Amino acid sequence: EDPDAALAQAVESQVPRQARQEDKCPTEADVNAFFQMACGKNTFLASERPIRCGEVYVIRGKTQKNDAASLIEALDAALEEKASDWSERNQYCYVTDPSLMEGDEDLFGDPVILLLNKDMAPTASKVLTTGSTLSALFGSVLFCLGTFGTNQLIVDRLQEANTAGNYDLSWFYELVIPMFAALFAIQASHELGHLIVAWRDKMKVTPPTILPSIGLPYLGTLTRMKTSPKDHKSLFDFGFAGPATGLGIAFGFLIWGLQLTASMDPEASKYLPSVPLSFLKLSTLGGTLIDQILGGGAGIMLQQEPETLVSLHPFAIAGFVGMIINSLDLIPIGSTDGARISQAMLGRVGQTVVGGLSYVVLLGALIFSDTGDIFLSYCLINSIAQRELEVPCKNEVDRVEYARGAAALAAFFVSALVLVPM
């Protein structure tokens, strides 16, 4: 097989389309400028001329530095000195060879340099992103209203108001708004975690697109990178900060809401929303917390019929749902936050394997679990919106340290506890 053809095929499979868009290939002048002014015996000694693979150029060779971080620093210094405007249009990435060449000493091949256009903004249709967000918001409103629709006292009062022509529903809005506000606060904290890391590491990201769901108010938000993270640590922090913050805030709302439920006076509790016990049993961690705080750990979650309605404060329902949504985002497929974490730890080839195994587990959940609707919508939406790997980091050779790896394992463990049904 032609080595260059194998490399081109590997680049196509490992580099997402938003990083190799048509008509966004670096110019030959810019490629030659990098090759002549940045590469050399003091930085990266190229073994051959740059190879064009679609809209990406690949330079093979050997680093002349002891580590990847030192090479990046040397290449940046050379470009700043000899071609200061080069980085305004282009991006180079030091990555493990995307093609597995026979005879390579390293399992993933010797590192190579990719030359790409600096602008990696995705080309998603505004109509689609706006439609997705609006449908998700509509679904969230329906979910919130649905939790009150099982309360016969509220339904009767609404019917009486309609019959009497009394359209002052401020009392009803006061019941519904806390749940919607809590859901917003949980997802806003998730996005804030992303934005803090993006601001710290000078990454450009797209505005979040809310994804619709079946069985949940919404599936989560899609925030895409428009520029490369500087290294795997930056990619890890971006992927970890969102769901970790969202999970923490959701957990707080759940505990707070359960305490409010337990301490509420009987008259006020008549107006609480409710969800079926079968819904609460979708999460081992969430269901156990509810059982411990409201039932004293007596096992009420397992002793009653699945269709039994459980009345909870709006904050508790929002917190429970928020934990599931943020945990779903930690499933490592495509370019989800879980996939970003996994890619930072294992590299692109490793994440491709992990992503495939995750789809097998999801298939099993679709067949054997009661959470089929949720996982079905998750698979369908993400197979369209987040099916590819994340954009390349500037330094993709250095891996994250053990502390971040331990944090990732803890996050995956918590998400498993949330997503595994009782």
Tab-separated table of C-alpha atoms in Angstrom:
chain	number	residue	atom	x	y	z
A	1	GLU	CA	0.000	0.000	0.000
A	2	ASP	CA	1.219	3.505	-0.829
A	3	PRO	CA	2.499	5.019	2.479
A	4	ASP	CA	1.245	8.486	1.510
A	5	ALA	CA	-2.205	7.093	0.703
A	6	ALA	CA	-2.286	5.304	4.071
A	7	LEU	CA	-1.299	8.537	5.789
A	8	ALA	CA	-4.023	10.492	3.981
A	9	GLN	CA	-6.601	7.891	4.987
A	10	ALA	CA	-5.410	7.994	8.591
A	11	VAL	CA	-5.582	11.800	8.690
A	12	GLU	CA	-9.127	11.687	7.344
A	13	SER	CA	-10.190	9.239	10.064
A	14	GLN	CA	-8.330	10.831	12.984
A	15	VAL	CA	-8.630	14.561	12.282
A	16	PRO	CA	-12.206	15.921	12.481
A	17	ARG	CA	-13.718	17.588	9.436
A	18	GLN	CA	-13.923	20.982	11.128
A	19	ALA	CA	-10.091	21.010	11.194
A	20	ARG	CA	-9.782	20.129	7.486
A	21	GLN	CA	-12.551	22.086	5.811
A	22	GLU	CA	-12.482	22.689	2.086
A	23	ASP	CA	-10.782	25.890	0.934
A	24	LYS	CA	-9.107	26.267	4.350
A	25	CYS	CA	-5.830	24.549	3.537
A	26	PRO	CA	-2.609	26.437	4.385
A	27	THR	CA	-1.099	28.007	1.274
A	28	GLU	CA	2.020	26.543	-0.292
A	29	ALA	CA	3.856	29.739	0.637
A	30	ASP	CA	2.936	29.310	4.311
A	31	VAL	CA	3.840	25.611	4.232
A	32	ASN	CA	7.242	26.382	2.705
A	33	ALA	CA	7.785	29.192	5.199
A	34	PHE	CA	7.224	26.820	8.123
A	35	PHE	CA	9.352	24.106	6.527
A	36	GLN	CA	12.277	26.441	5.863
A	37	MET	CA	12.112	28.796	8.847
A	38	ALA	CA	10.791	26.669	11.714
A	39	CYS	CA	12.081	23.179	10.910
A	40	GLY	CA	15.788	22.524	11.200
A	41	LYS	CA	18.599	20.924	13.156
A	42	ASN	CA	17.731	22.886	16.296
A	43	THR	CA	13.999	22.146	16.301
A	44	PHE	CA	12.416	19.434	14.133
A	45	LEU	CA	14.608	17.774	11.521
A	46	ALA	CA	12.295	16.840	8.654
A	47	SER	CA	12.965	13.574	6.853
A	48	GLU	CA	10.990	14.557	3.733
A	49	ARG	CA	9.018	17.362	2.175
A	50	PRO	CA	5.559	18.180	3.589
A	51	ILE	CA	2.885	15.731	2.395
A	52	ARG	CA	-0.536	17.122	1.536
A	53	CYS	CA	-3.421	15.052	2.889
A	54	GLY	CA	-6.597	16.813	1.809
A	55	GLU	CA	-6.633	20.183	3.574
A	56	VAL	CA	-3.826	19.215	5.973
A	57	TYR	CA	-0.069	19.008	5.485
A	58	VAL	CA	2.037	16.419	7.350
A	59	ILE	CA	5.753	16.769	8.054
A	60	ARG	CA	7.620	13.644	9.162
A	61	GLY	CA	10.945	13.777	10.914
A	62	LYS	CA	12.679	13.736	14.306
A	63	THR	CA	12.525	16.227	17.123
A	64	GLN	CA	15.841	17.690	18.197
A	65	LYS	CA	14.565	18.519	21.666
A	66	ASN	CA	14.302	16.365	24.773
A	67	ASP	CA	10.540	16.729	25.120
A	68	ALA	CA	7.501	17.956	23.233
A	69	ALA	CA	7.034	21.100	25.330
A	70	SER	CA	10.581	22.240	24.541
A	71	LEU	CA	10.002	21.621	20.832
A	72	ILE	CA	6.793	23.680	20.848
A	73	GLU	CA	8.613	26.530	22.582
A	74	ALA	CA	11.453	26.400	20.030
A	75	LEU	CA	9.073	26.294	17.036
A	76	ASP	CA	7.072	29.241	18.411
A	77	ALA	CA	10.269	31.238	18.901
A	78	ALA	CA	11.447	30.475	15.348
A	79	LEU	CA	8.124	31.522	13.833
A	80	GLU	CA	7.967	34.706	15.899
A	81	GLU	CA	11.478	35.668	14.794
A	82	LYS	CA	11.292	34.758	11.093
A	83	ALA	CA	7.585	34.765	10.148
A	84	SER	CA	5.690	36.640	12.836
A	85	ASP	CA	2.399	36.736	10.905
A	86	TRP	CA	2.369	32.988	10.091
A	87	SER	CA	0.436	32.023	13.235
A	88	GLU	CA	-2.307	34.537	12.468
A	89	ARG	CA	-3.467	32.313	9.581
A	90	ASN	CA	-2.187	28.850	10.404
A	91	GLN	CA	-1.810	26.311	13.184
A	92	TYR	CA	0.768	23.588	13.615
A	93	CYS	CA	0.154	20.562	15.832
A	94	TYR	CA	2.771	18.112	17.096
A	95	VAL	CA	0.967	14.761	17.190
A	96	THR	CA	1.664	11.049	17.177
A	97	ASP	CA	1.682	9.696	13.631
A	98	PRO	CA	-1.963	9.012	12.706
A	99	SER	CA	-0.844	6.150	10.412
A	100	LEU	CA	0.665	2.972	11.855
A	101	MET	CA	3.728	2.388	9.672
A	102	GLU	CA	5.404	-1.013	9.627
A	103	GLY	CA	8.652	-0.936	11.574
A	104	ASP	CA	7.773	1.998	13.837
A	105	GLU	CA	9.369	1.652	17.251
A	106	ASP	CA	6.444	3.381	18.957
A	107	LEU	CA	3.040	1.708	18.810
A	108	PHE	CA	1.565	4.954	17.470
A	109	GLY	CA	4.531	5.856	15.256
A	110	ASP	CA	7.023	8.692	15.594
A	111	PRO	CA	5.436	12.107	16.212
A	112	VAL	CA	4.779	14.275	13.168
A	113	ILE	CA	3.779	17.885	12.593
A	114	LEU	CA	0.400	18.764	11.118
A	115	LEU	CA	-0.104	22.106	9.393
A	116	LEU	CA	-3.710	23.319	9.399
A	117	ASN	CA	-5.757	26.456	9.025
A	118	LYS	CA	-6.014	28.331	12.338
A	119	ASP	CA	-9.779	28.768	11.971
A	120	MET	CA	-11.397	25.465	12.950
A	121	ALA	CA	-14.865	26.848	13.583
A	122	PRO	CA	-17.511	24.235	12.696
A	123	THR	CA	-19.846	24.975	9.806
A	124	ALA	CA	-23.095	23.922	11.460
A	125	SER	CA	-26.228	25.523	10.043
A	126	LYS	CA	-27.655	28.304	12.210
A	127	VAL	CA	-31.107	27.018	11.380
A	128	LEU	CA	-30.228	23.590	12.801
A	129	THR	CA	-28.510	24.911	15.935
A	130	THR	CA	-31.320	27.378	16.625
A	131	GLY	CA	-33.945	24.715	15.978
A	132	SER	CA	-32.160	22.293	18.305
A	133	THR	CA	-31.994	24.852	21.104
A	134	LEU	CA	-35.625	25.903	20.710
A	135	SER	CA	-36.880	22.302	20.646
A	136	ALA	CA	-34.805	21.507	23.745
A	137	LEU	CA	-36.188	24.542	25.572
A	138	PHE	CA	-39.700	23.530	24.566
A	139	GLY	CA	-39.032	20.008	25.812
A	140	SER	CA	-37.761	21.412	29.108
A	141	VAL	CA	-40.945	23.434	29.559
A	142	LEU	CA	-43.064	20.357	28.810
A	143	PHE	CA	-41.054	18.294	31.282
A	144	CYS	CA	-41.519	20.862	34.054
A	145	LEU	CA	-45.244	21.170	33.345
A	146	GLY	CA	-45.580	17.398	33.169
A	147	THR	CA	-44.283	16.933	36.704
A	148	PHE	CA	-47.146	19.125	37.941
A	149	GLY	CA	-49.688	17.488	35.621
A	150	THR	CA	-49.833	14.450	37.901
A	151	ASN	CA	-50.977	16.632	40.827
A	152	GLN	CA	-54.765	16.480	40.738
A	153	LEU	CA	-55.137	19.466	43.077
A	154	ILE	CA	-53.221	21.701	40.664
A	155	VAL	CA	-55.067	20.303	37.626
A	156	ASP	CA	-58.446	20.956	39.292
A	157	ARG	CA	-57.452	24.496	40.224
A	158	LEU	CA	-56.318	25.227	36.656
A	159	GLN	CA	-59.582	23.857	35.268
A	160	GLU	CA	-61.588	25.973	37.690
A	161	ALA	CA	-59.635	29.081	36.679
A	162	ASN	CA	-60.262	28.318	33.010
A	163	THR	CA	-63.984	27.782	33.577
A	164	ALA	CA	-64.255	31.047	35.520
A	165	GLY	CA	-62.221	32.945	32.911
A	166	ASN	CA	-59.578	33.792	35.527
A	167	TYR	CA	-56.298	33.880	33.645
A	168	ASP	CA	-54.159	35.113	36.520
A	169	LEU	CA	-51.854	32.106	36.829
A	170	SER	CA	-49.124	33.797	38.832
A	171	TRP	CA	-49.571	31.181	41.583
A	172	PHE	CA	-48.864	28.419	39.052
A	173	TYR	CA	-45.836	30.185	37.610
A	174	GLU	CA	-44.427	30.457	41.132
A	175	LEU	CA	-44.614	26.667	41.333
A	176	VAL	CA	-43.038	25.921	37.937
A	177	ILE	CA	-40.329	28.589	37.657
A	178	PRO	CA	-38.108	27.215	40.482
A	179	MET	CA	-37.633	23.927	38.614
A	180	PHE	CA	-36.902	25.609	35.299
A	181	ALA	CA	-34.533	28.057	37.024
A	182	ALA	CA	-32.697	25.213	38.773
A	183	LEU	CA	-32.252	23.343	35.481
A	184	PHE	CA	-30.893	26.546	33.936
A	185	ALA	CA	-28.503	27.119	36.849
A	186	ILE	CA	-27.136	23.574	36.611
A	187	GLN	CA	-26.441	23.805	32.881
A	188	ALA	CA	-25.146	27.384	33.180
A	189	SER	CA	-22.608	26.193	35.770
A	190	HIS	CA	-21.543	23.451	33.341
A	191	GLU	CA	-20.938	26.019	30.607
A	192	LEU	CA	-19.201	28.377	33.039
A	193	GLY	CA	-16.700	25.629	33.816
A	194	HIS	CA	-15.908	25.352	30.102
A	195	LEU	CA	-15.644	29.113	29.643
A	196	ILE	CA	-13.237	29.582	32.561
A	197	VAL	CA	-10.808	27.042	31.099
A	198	ALA	CA	-11.240	28.472	27.585
A	199	TRP	CA	-10.494	31.974	28.895
A	200	ARG	CA	-7.481	30.763	30.894
A	201	ASP	CA	-5.958	28.914	27.942
A	202	LYS	CA	-7.016	31.462	25.296
A	203	MET	CA	-9.222	29.031	23.369
A	204	LYS	CA	-12.105	30.166	21.197
A	205	VAL	CA	-15.339	28.193	21.512
A	206	THR	CA	-18.780	28.351	19.927
A	207	PRO	CA	-21.900	29.457	21.797
A	208	PRO	CA	-23.582	26.414	23.368
A	209	THR	CA	-26.293	24.603	21.441
A	210	ILE	CA	-28.865	22.823	23.618
A	211	LEU	CA	-29.603	19.283	22.440
A	212	PRO	CA	-33.141	17.837	22.725
A	213	SER	CA	-33.891	14.518	24.364
A	214	ILE	CA	-36.532	11.863	24.942
A	215	GLY	CA	-37.354	11.212	28.596
A	216	LEU	CA	-35.321	14.174	29.889
A	217	PRO	CA	-35.836	17.956	29.659
A	218	TYR	CA	-32.821	18.147	27.316
A	219	LEU	CA	-29.748	16.055	26.541
A	220	GLY	CA	-27.081	18.626	27.349
A	221	THR	CA	-25.272	21.359	25.466
A	222	LEU	CA	-22.859	21.205	22.553
A	223	THR	CA	-19.913	23.596	22.842
A	224	ARG	CA	-17.363	23.193	20.045
A	225	MET	CA	-13.771	24.379	19.947
A	226	LYS	CA	-12.849	26.877	17.230
A	227	THR	CA	-9.095	26.829	17.926
A	228	SER	CA	-6.658	24.184	19.139
A	229	PRO	CA	-6.060	23.539	22.849
A	230	LYS	CA	-2.404	24.045	23.690
A	231	ASP	CA	-1.920	20.480	24.996
A	232	HIS	CA	-3.669	17.473	26.493
A	233	LYS	CA	-3.817	19.135	29.910
A	234	SER	CA	-5.811	21.984	28.417
A	235	LEU	CA	-8.106	19.548	26.579
A	236	PHE	CA	-8.590	17.536	29.766
A	237	ASP	CA	-9.373	20.590	31.891
A	238	PHE	CA	-11.892	21.864	29.333
A	239	GLY	CA	-13.665	18.504	29.175
A	240	PHE	CA	-13.529	17.911	32.936
A	241	ALA	CA	-14.541	21.365	34.195
A	242	GLY	CA	-18.002	21.379	32.601
A	243	PRO	CA	-19.510	18.098	33.832
A	244	ALA	CA	-17.656	18.215	37.168
A	245	THR	CA	-19.119	21.636	37.934
A	246	GLY	CA	-22.547	20.663	36.621
A	247	LEU	CA	-22.581	17.449	38.667
A	248	GLY	CA	-21.577	19.321	41.806
A	249	ILE	CA	-24.320	21.935	41.412
A	250	ALA	CA	-26.913	19.278	40.501
A	251	PHE	CA	-25.960	17.244	43.578
A	252	GLY	CA	-26.378	20.371	45.709
A	253	PHE	CA	-29.833	21.061	44.287
A	254	LEU	CA	-30.884	17.444	44.877
A	255	ILE	CA	-29.816	17.468	48.543
A	256	TRP	CA	-31.310	20.928	49.098
A	257	GLY	CA	-34.562	19.935	47.424
A	258	LEU	CA	-34.838	16.731	49.460
A	259	GLN	CA	-34.319	18.647	52.685
A	260	LEU	CA	-37.005	21.139	51.639
A	261	THR	CA	-39.327	18.252	50.808
A	262	ALA	CA	-38.788	16.633	54.193
A	263	SER	CA	-39.333	19.873	56.142
A	264	MET	CA	-42.276	21.241	54.144
A	265	ASP	CA	-45.581	21.779	55.938
A	266	PRO	CA	-48.477	19.485	54.869
A	267	GLU	CA	-50.495	22.252	53.195
A	268	ALA	CA	-47.615	23.416	50.972
A	269	SER	CA	-46.653	19.831	50.116
A	270	LYS	CA	-50.039	19.368	48.435
A	271	TYR	CA	-48.738	21.533	45.560
A	272	LEU	CA	-45.491	19.633	44.998
A	273	PRO	CA	-44.709	18.139	41.586
A	274	SER	CA	-44.187	14.396	41.352
A	275	VAL	CA	-42.485	11.807	39.192
A	276	PRO	CA	-43.040	8.024	38.957
A	277	LEU	CA	-40.887	5.808	41.125
A	278	SER	CA	-39.694	4.099	37.934
A	279	PHE	CA	-38.120	7.388	36.856
A	280	LEU	CA	-36.262	7.787	40.159
A	281	LYS	CA	-34.965	4.221	39.871
A	282	LEU	CA	-33.121	5.176	36.665
A	283	SER	CA	-30.203	6.273	38.865
A	284	THR	CA	-28.628	4.171	41.601
A	285	LEU	CA	-26.918	7.175	43.208
A	286	GLY	CA	-29.882	9.533	42.885
A	287	GLY	CA	-32.432	6.928	43.985
A	288	THR	CA	-30.323	5.887	46.969
A	289	LEU	CA	-29.996	9.494	48.145
A	290	ILE	CA	-33.764	9.971	47.917
A	291	ASP	CA	-34.339	6.733	49.801
A	292	GLN	CA	-31.867	7.704	52.531
A	293	ILE	CA	-33.149	11.242	53.111
A	294	LEU	CA	-36.893	10.744	52.659
A	295	GLY	CA	-37.258	7.086	53.632
A	296	GLY	CA	-34.512	6.749	56.218
A	297	GLY	CA	-32.818	4.052	54.172
A	298	ALA	CA	-35.739	1.689	54.684
A	299	GLY	CA	-35.805	0.667	51.038
A	300	ILE	CA	-38.994	2.438	49.998
A	301	MET	CA	-37.546	2.797	46.503
A	302	LEU	CA	-37.610	-0.967	45.989
A	303	GLN	CA	-40.727	-1.916	47.929
A	304	GLN	CA	-43.336	0.088	46.001
A	305	GLU	CA	-44.811	-0.313	42.548
A	306	PRO	CA	-42.898	1.404	39.695
A	307	GLU	CA	-45.862	3.620	38.779
A	308	THR	CA	-46.128	5.017	42.326
A	309	LEU	CA	-45.863	8.820	42.252
A	310	VAL	CA	-43.260	10.422	44.529
A	311	SER	CA	-43.779	14.086	45.406
A	312	LEU	CA	-40.576	16.126	45.518
A	313	HIS	CA	-39.572	19.765	45.719
A	314	PRO	CA	-38.801	21.230	42.252
A	315	PHE	CA	-35.128	21.630	43.242
A	316	ALA	CA	-34.876	17.900	43.988
A	317	ILE	CA	-36.307	16.909	40.598
A	318	ALA	CA	-34.050	19.400	38.788
A	319	GLY	CA	-31.009	18.160	40.721
A	320	PHE	CA	-31.829	14.523	39.978
A	321	VAL	CA	-32.259	15.215	36.271
A	322	GLY	CA	-29.165	17.442	36.193
A	323	MET	CA	-27.029	14.624	37.586
A	324	ILE	CA	-28.200	12.309	34.795
A	325	ILE	CA	-27.618	14.905	32.064
A	326	ASN	CA	-24.089	15.744	33.234
A	327	SER	CA	-23.250	12.065	33.675
A	328	LEU	CA	-24.396	11.315	30.127
A	329	ASP	CA	-21.930	13.957	28.947
A	330	LEU	CA	-19.131	11.913	30.538
A	331	ILE	CA	-19.772	8.897	28.292
A	332	PRO	CA	-16.623	8.832	26.105
A	333	ILE	CA	-17.957	8.817	22.550
A	334	GLY	CA	-17.220	11.244	19.698
A	335	SER	CA	-16.319	14.660	21.071
A	336	THR	CA	-18.356	14.643	24.297
A	337	ASP	CA	-16.659	15.909	27.433
A	338	GLY	CA	-16.047	12.307	28.447
A	339	ALA	CA	-14.362	11.701	25.084
A	340	ARG	CA	-12.207	14.814	25.542
A	341	ILE	CA	-11.043	13.462	28.900
A	342	SER	CA	-10.395	10.008	27.453
A	343	GLN	CA	-8.573	11.451	24.428
A	344	ALA	CA	-6.333	13.526	26.702
A	345	MET	CA	-5.431	10.387	28.656
A	346	LEU	CA	-5.184	7.780	25.895
A	347	GLY	CA	-4.634	9.696	22.641
A	348	ARG	CA	-6.710	9.548	19.474
A	349	VAL	CA	-6.203	5.858	18.749
A	350	GLY	CA	-6.963	4.942	22.357
A	351	GLN	CA	-10.127	7.050	22.411
A	352	THR	CA	-11.282	5.455	19.147
A	353	VAL	CA	-11.132	2.064	20.888
A	354	VAL	CA	-12.817	3.361	24.055
A	355	GLY	CA	-15.530	5.033	21.996
A	356	GLY	CA	-16.283	1.768	20.194
A	357	LEU	CA	-16.532	-0.111	23.491
A	358	SER	CA	-18.830	2.612	24.860
A	359	TYR	CA	-21.215	2.126	21.944
A	360	VAL	CA	-21.313	-1.611	22.717
A	361	VAL	CA	-22.246	-0.844	26.347
A	362	LEU	CA	-24.902	1.619	25.184
A	363	LEU	CA	-26.330	-1.008	22.848
A	364	GLY	CA	-26.634	-3.350	25.804
A	365	ALA	CA	-28.392	-0.622	27.803
A	366	LEU	CA	-30.826	-0.076	24.933
A	367	ILE	CA	-31.721	-3.762	24.884
A	368	PHE	CA	-31.739	-4.750	28.546
A	369	SER	CA	-32.278	-1.529	30.547
A	370	ASP	CA	-35.396	0.479	31.401
A	371	THR	CA	-33.482	3.625	30.383
A	372	GLY	CA	-33.874	2.729	26.708
A	373	ASP	CA	-35.580	5.966	25.649
A	374	ILE	CA	-32.889	8.130	27.226
A	375	PHE	CA	-29.977	6.162	25.783
A	376	LEU	CA	-31.706	5.874	22.402
A	377	SER	CA	-32.016	9.647	22.091
A	378	TYR	CA	-28.457	9.995	23.397
A	379	CYS	CA	-27.092	7.682	20.701
A	380	LEU	CA	-29.154	9.201	17.903
A	381	ILE	CA	-28.355	12.831	18.742
A	382	ASN	CA	-24.658	12.298	19.413
A	383	SER	CA	-24.169	10.123	16.336
A	384	ILE	CA	-25.089	13.267	14.400
A	385	ALA	CA	-23.847	16.142	16.558
A	386	GLN	CA	-20.688	14.731	18.193
A	387	ARG	CA	-19.596	11.699	16.210
A	388	GLU	CA	-16.009	12.824	15.478
A	389	LEU	CA	-12.961	13.276	17.708
A	390	GLU	CA	-11.971	16.682	19.048
A	391	VAL	CA	-9.720	19.086	17.102
A	392	PRO	CA	-5.964	18.443	17.441
A	393	CYS	CA	-4.038	19.961	20.330
A	394	LYS	CA	-0.924	21.976	19.590
A	395	ASN	CA	1.017	19.424	21.650
A	396	GLU	CA	-0.581	15.979	21.443
A	397	VAL	CA	2.509	14.018	22.415
A	398	ASP	CA	2.666	14.744	26.158
A	399	ARG	CA	0.008	12.950	28.209
A	400	VAL	CA	-1.713	14.204	31.353
A	401	GLU	CA	-0.187	13.450	34.768
A	402	TYR	CA	-1.484	10.922	37.299
A	403	ALA	CA	-3.452	13.480	39.332
A	404	ARG	CA	-5.675	14.312	36.359
A	405	GLY	CA	-5.976	10.624	35.552
A	406	ALA	CA	-7.211	9.930	39.090
A	407	ALA	CA	-9.733	12.782	38.796
A	408	ALA	CA	-10.976	11.298	35.515
A	409	LEU	CA	-11.450	7.843	37.042
A	410	ALA	CA	-13.371	9.386	39.934
A	411	ALA	CA	-15.628	11.291	37.520
A	412	PHE	CA	-16.286	8.181	35.421
A	413	PHE	CA	-17.068	6.195	38.580
A	414	VAL	CA	-19.583	8.776	39.817
A	415	SER	CA	-21.225	8.998	36.385
A	416	ALA	CA	-21.555	5.195	36.338
A	417	LEU	CA	-23.271	5.280	39.744
A	418	VAL	CA	-25.661	7.908	38.404
A	419	LEU	CA	-26.453	6.150	35.126
A	420	VAL	CA	-26.752	2.556	36.342
A	421	PRO	CA	-30.406	1.942	37.349
A	422	MET	CA	-31.423	0.563	40.741
